[in-house]
Amino acid sequence: MAKMVSRTVDLRSDTVTKPTESMRAAMAAADVDDDVFGHDPTALRLETEMARITGKEAALFVPSGTMGNLISVLVHCDIRGNEVILGDNAHIHIYENGGISTIGGVHPRPVKNNQDGTMDIDLIEAAIRDPREVLYYPTTRLICLENTHAK
């Protein structure tokens, strides 16, 4: 009978995870170059594989979940003053230092999260603003739903 290995993997945050010694060795031995100019073969392989796995045209490696979330919001809310509907306990709303507002000029419109992290569809629909009704409200451009709920 094979011995079962028991190990805890902490996925609470991209900042709490610590690399193992084998991960550190792989990073030290990785073939690297300038990613800004698209010359980093390791980053290119990772992006190519992620695009393939997700069925997308391309992928982009970013160093943190916070940066990935910010980019994702800004892709959809491309005009300063746009609004995003999200849960009042959403990670983007609570833990990411107001980046969508500070950097992107995006207005968060929180909707109450249920105990399990979901949001009621009726509350989401009620929060969507119709830009034809009142000109001085932000325009709703995005609804963010979390598939993991940190809070």
mmCIF file of C-alpha atoms in Angstrom:
data_model
loop_
_atom_site.group_PDB
_atom_site.id
_atom_site.type_symbol
_atom_site.label_atom_id
_atom_site.label_comp_id
_atom_site.label_asym_id
_atom_site.label_seq_id
_atom_site.Cartn_x
_atom_site.Cartn_y
_atom_site.Cartn_z
ATOM 1 C CA MET A 1 0.000 0.000 0.000
ATOM 2 C CA ALA A 2 1.364 3.394 -1.004
ATOM 3 C CA LYS A 3 1.904 5.943 1.721
ATOM 4 C CA MET A 4 -0.425 8.927 1.354
ATOM 5 C CA VAL A 5 1.308 12.287 1.468
ATOM 6 C CA SER A 6 -0.554 14.909 3.434
ATOM 7 C CA ARG A 7 0.396 18.512 2.815
ATOM 8 C CA THR A 8 -1.461 21.788 3.176
ATOM 9 C CA VAL A 9 -1.406 24.192 0.255
ATOM 10 C CA ASP A 10 -2.370 27.705 1.297
ATOM 11 C CA LEU A 11 -4.204 29.456 -1.564
ATOM 12 C CA ARG A 12 -5.607 32.396 0.420
ATOM 13 C CA SER A 13 -3.508 34.897 -1.443
ATOM 14 C CA ASP A 14 -0.796 35.318 -4.034
ATOM 15 C CA THR A 15 1.319 36.954 -1.312
ATOM 16 C CA VAL A 16 1.079 34.239 1.377
ATOM 17 C CA THR A 17 2.202 31.330 -0.807
ATOM 18 C CA LYS A 18 5.852 30.351 -0.335
ATOM 19 C CA PRO A 19 7.806 28.479 -3.018
ATOM 20 C CA THR A 20 9.306 25.097 -2.153
ATOM 21 C CA GLU A 21 13.029 24.435 -2.615
ATOM 22 C CA SER A 22 12.331 22.647 -5.914
ATOM 23 C CA MET A 23 10.301 25.655 -7.088
ATOM 24 C CA ARG A 24 13.176 27.976 -6.164
ATOM 25 C CA ALA A 25 15.611 25.741 -8.053
ATOM 26 C CA ALA A 26 13.347 25.753 -11.122
ATOM 27 C CA MET A 27 13.124 29.570 -10.990
ATOM 28 C CA ALA A 28 16.899 29.898 -10.653
ATOM 29 C CA ALA A 29 17.483 27.563 -13.617
ATOM 30 C CA ALA A 30 14.733 29.027 -15.838
ATOM 31 C CA ASP A 31 15.691 30.351 -19.240
ATOM 32 C CA VAL A 32 14.846 34.067 -18.986
ATOM 33 C CA ASP A 33 15.224 37.214 -21.055
ATOM 34 C CA ASP A 34 13.454 40.554 -21.477
ATOM 35 C CA ASP A 35 9.711 39.950 -21.283
ATOM 36 C CA VAL A 36 8.864 43.556 -22.229
ATOM 37 C CA PHE A 37 10.231 42.925 -25.719
ATOM 38 C CA GLY A 38 8.734 39.432 -25.852
ATOM 39 C CA HIS A 39 12.083 37.665 -25.600
ATOM 40 C CA ASP A 40 11.497 35.648 -22.419
ATOM 41 C CA PRO A 41 11.075 32.008 -23.531
ATOM 42 C CA THR A 42 9.705 30.849 -20.168
ATOM 43 C CA ALA A 43 7.024 33.549 -20.052
ATOM 44 C CA LEU A 44 6.175 32.891 -23.714
ATOM 45 C CA ARG A 45 5.763 29.141 -23.044
ATOM 46 C CA LEU A 46 3.548 29.852 -20.026
ATOM 47 C CA GLU A 47 1.372 32.340 -21.924
ATOM 48 C CA THR A 48 1.089 30.019 -24.932
ATOM 49 C CA GLU A 49 0.077 27.070 -22.759
ATOM 50 C CA MET A 50 -2.479 29.110 -20.796
ATOM 51 C CA ALA A 51 -4.031 30.402 -24.024
ATOM 52 C CA ARG A 52 -4.250 26.813 -25.294
ATOM 53 C CA ILE A 53 -5.783 25.488 -22.059
ATOM 54 C CA THR A 54 -8.388 28.264 -21.890
ATOM 55 C CA GLY A 55 -9.117 28.242 -25.612
ATOM 56 C CA LYS A 56 -8.147 31.884 -26.006
ATOM 57 C CA GLU A 57 -6.215 33.678 -28.721
ATOM 58 C CA ALA A 58 -3.522 34.800 -26.289
ATOM 59 C CA ALA A 59 -2.662 35.028 -22.589
ATOM 60 C CA LEU A 60 -0.688 37.486 -20.505
ATOM 61 C CA PHE A 61 1.419 36.632 -17.463
ATOM 62 C CA VAL A 62 1.160 39.147 -14.626
ATOM 63 C CA PRO A 63 2.969 38.810 -11.290
ATOM 64 C CA SER A 64 -0.052 39.040 -8.971
ATOM 65 C CA GLY A 65 -3.758 38.343 -8.763
ATOM 66 C CA THR A 66 -4.327 41.988 -7.871
ATOM 67 C CA MET A 67 -2.699 43.083 -11.128
ATOM 68 C CA GLY A 68 -4.702 40.505 -13.077
ATOM 69 C CA ASN A 69 -7.959 41.679 -11.498
ATOM 70 C CA LEU A 70 -7.144 45.330 -12.207
ATOM 71 C CA ILE A 71 -6.325 44.606 -15.852
ATOM 72 C CA SER A 72 -9.516 42.575 -16.222
ATOM 73 C CA VAL A 73 -11.683 45.405 -14.886
ATOM 74 C CA LEU A 74 -9.921 48.040 -17.004
ATOM 75 C CA VAL A 75 -10.348 45.998 -20.200
ATOM 76 C CA HIS A 76 -14.110 46.261 -19.769
ATOM 77 C CA CYS A 77 -14.347 49.660 -18.064
ATOM 78 C CA ASP A 78 -12.267 51.590 -20.559
ATOM 79 C CA ILE A 79 -13.699 55.043 -19.810
ATOM 80 C CA ARG A 80 -12.968 56.806 -16.518
ATOM 81 C CA GLY A 81 -16.164 57.017 -14.499
ATOM 82 C CA ASN A 82 -17.532 53.658 -15.691
ATOM 83 C CA GLU A 83 -19.099 51.531 -12.998
ATOM 84 C CA VAL A 84 -18.607 47.919 -11.933
ATOM 85 C CA ILE A 85 -21.166 45.982 -9.917
ATOM 86 C CA LEU A 86 -19.564 43.621 -7.424
ATOM 87 C CA GLY A 87 -20.237 41.972 -4.096
ATOM 88 C CA ASP A 88 -19.813 44.068 -0.963
ATOM 89 C CA ASN A 89 -17.333 41.435 0.265
ATOM 90 C CA ALA A 90 -15.625 40.934 -3.096
ATOM 91 C CA HIS A 91 -11.847 40.669 -3.057
ATOM 92 C CA ILE A 92 -11.522 43.456 -5.642
ATOM 93 C CA HIS A 93 -13.647 45.709 -3.442
ATOM 94 C CA ILE A 94 -12.158 44.934 -0.009
ATOM 95 C CA TYR A 95 -8.537 43.842 -0.441
ATOM 96 C CA GLU A 96 -7.014 45.466 -3.490
ATOM 97 C CA ASN A 97 -6.384 48.933 -2.122
ATOM 98 C CA GLY A 98 -9.015 50.666 -4.230
ATOM 99 C CA GLY A 99 -6.978 50.068 -7.381
ATOM 100 C CA ILE A 100 -9.966 50.084 -9.736
ATOM 101 C CA SER A 101 -10.833 53.594 -8.493
ATOM 102 C CA THR A 102 -7.362 54.968 -7.872
ATOM 103 C CA ILE A 103 -5.698 53.739 -11.049
ATOM 104 C CA GLY A 104 -8.637 53.164 -13.378
ATOM 105 C CA GLY A 105 -11.171 55.764 -12.285
ATOM 106 C CA VAL A 106 -13.765 52.979 -12.092
ATOM 107 C CA HIS A 107 -16.686 53.459 -9.711
ATOM 108 C CA PRO A 108 -17.511 50.364 -7.602
ATOM 109 C CA ARG A 109 -21.197 49.684 -6.974
ATOM 110 C CA PRO A 110 -21.379 47.036 -4.262
ATOM 111 C CA VAL A 111 -24.309 44.641 -3.978
ATOM 112 C CA LYS A 112 -24.849 42.693 -0.752
ATOM 113 C CA ASN A 113 -23.225 39.283 -0.740
ATOM 114 C CA ASN A 114 -25.134 36.350 0.700
ATOM 115 C CA GLN A 115 -23.460 34.303 3.444
ATOM 116 C CA ASP A 116 -22.075 31.868 0.834
ATOM 117 C CA GLY A 117 -20.576 34.679 -1.272
ATOM 118 C CA THR A 118 -23.248 34.672 -3.977
ATOM 119 C CA MET A 119 -25.364 37.681 -4.892
ATOM 120 C CA ASP A 120 -29.090 37.712 -5.597
ATOM 121 C CA ILE A 121 -29.816 38.247 -9.292
ATOM 122 C CA ASP A 122 -32.630 40.676 -8.418
ATOM 123 C CA LEU A 123 -30.171 42.908 -6.530
ATOM 124 C CA ILE A 124 -27.704 42.785 -9.409
ATOM 125 C CA GLU A 125 -30.382 43.704 -11.946
ATOM 126 C CA ALA A 126 -31.631 46.544 -9.733
ATOM 127 C CA ALA A 127 -28.104 47.961 -9.486
ATOM 128 C CA ILE A 128 -27.605 48.191 -13.264
ATOM 129 C CA ARG A 129 -27.961 51.802 -14.332
ATOM 130 C CA ASP A 130 -29.593 52.677 -17.635
ATOM 131 C CA PRO A 131 -27.456 55.428 -19.210
ATOM 132 C CA ARG A 132 -30.517 56.757 -21.065
ATOM 133 C CA GLU A 133 -32.328 57.611 -17.819
ATOM 134 C CA VAL A 134 -30.082 59.900 -15.789
ATOM 135 C CA LEU A 135 -26.986 61.439 -17.315
ATOM 136 C CA TYR A 136 -25.186 62.235 -14.073
ATOM 137 C CA TYR A 137 -24.881 58.624 -12.837
ATOM 138 C CA PRO A 138 -21.959 56.405 -13.800
ATOM 139 C CA THR A 139 -22.586 53.958 -16.634
ATOM 140 C CA THR A 140 -22.615 50.305 -15.569
ATOM 141 C CA ARG A 141 -20.110 48.477 -17.763
ATOM 142 C CA LEU A 142 -19.250 45.317 -15.839
ATOM 143 C CA ILE A 143 -20.518 42.824 -13.269
ATOM 144 C CA CYS A 144 -17.800 40.991 -11.336
ATOM 145 C CA LEU A 145 -18.672 37.596 -9.866
ATOM 146 C CA GLU A 146 -16.129 35.681 -7.794
ATOM 147 C CA ASN A 147 -15.856 31.932 -8.101
ATOM 148 C CA THR A 148 -13.839 31.871 -4.885
ATOM 149 C CA HIS A 149 -14.806 34.079 -2.022
ATOM 150 C CA ALA A 150 -12.032 35.214 0.301
ATOM 151 C CA LYS A 151 -14.095 37.046 2.901
#
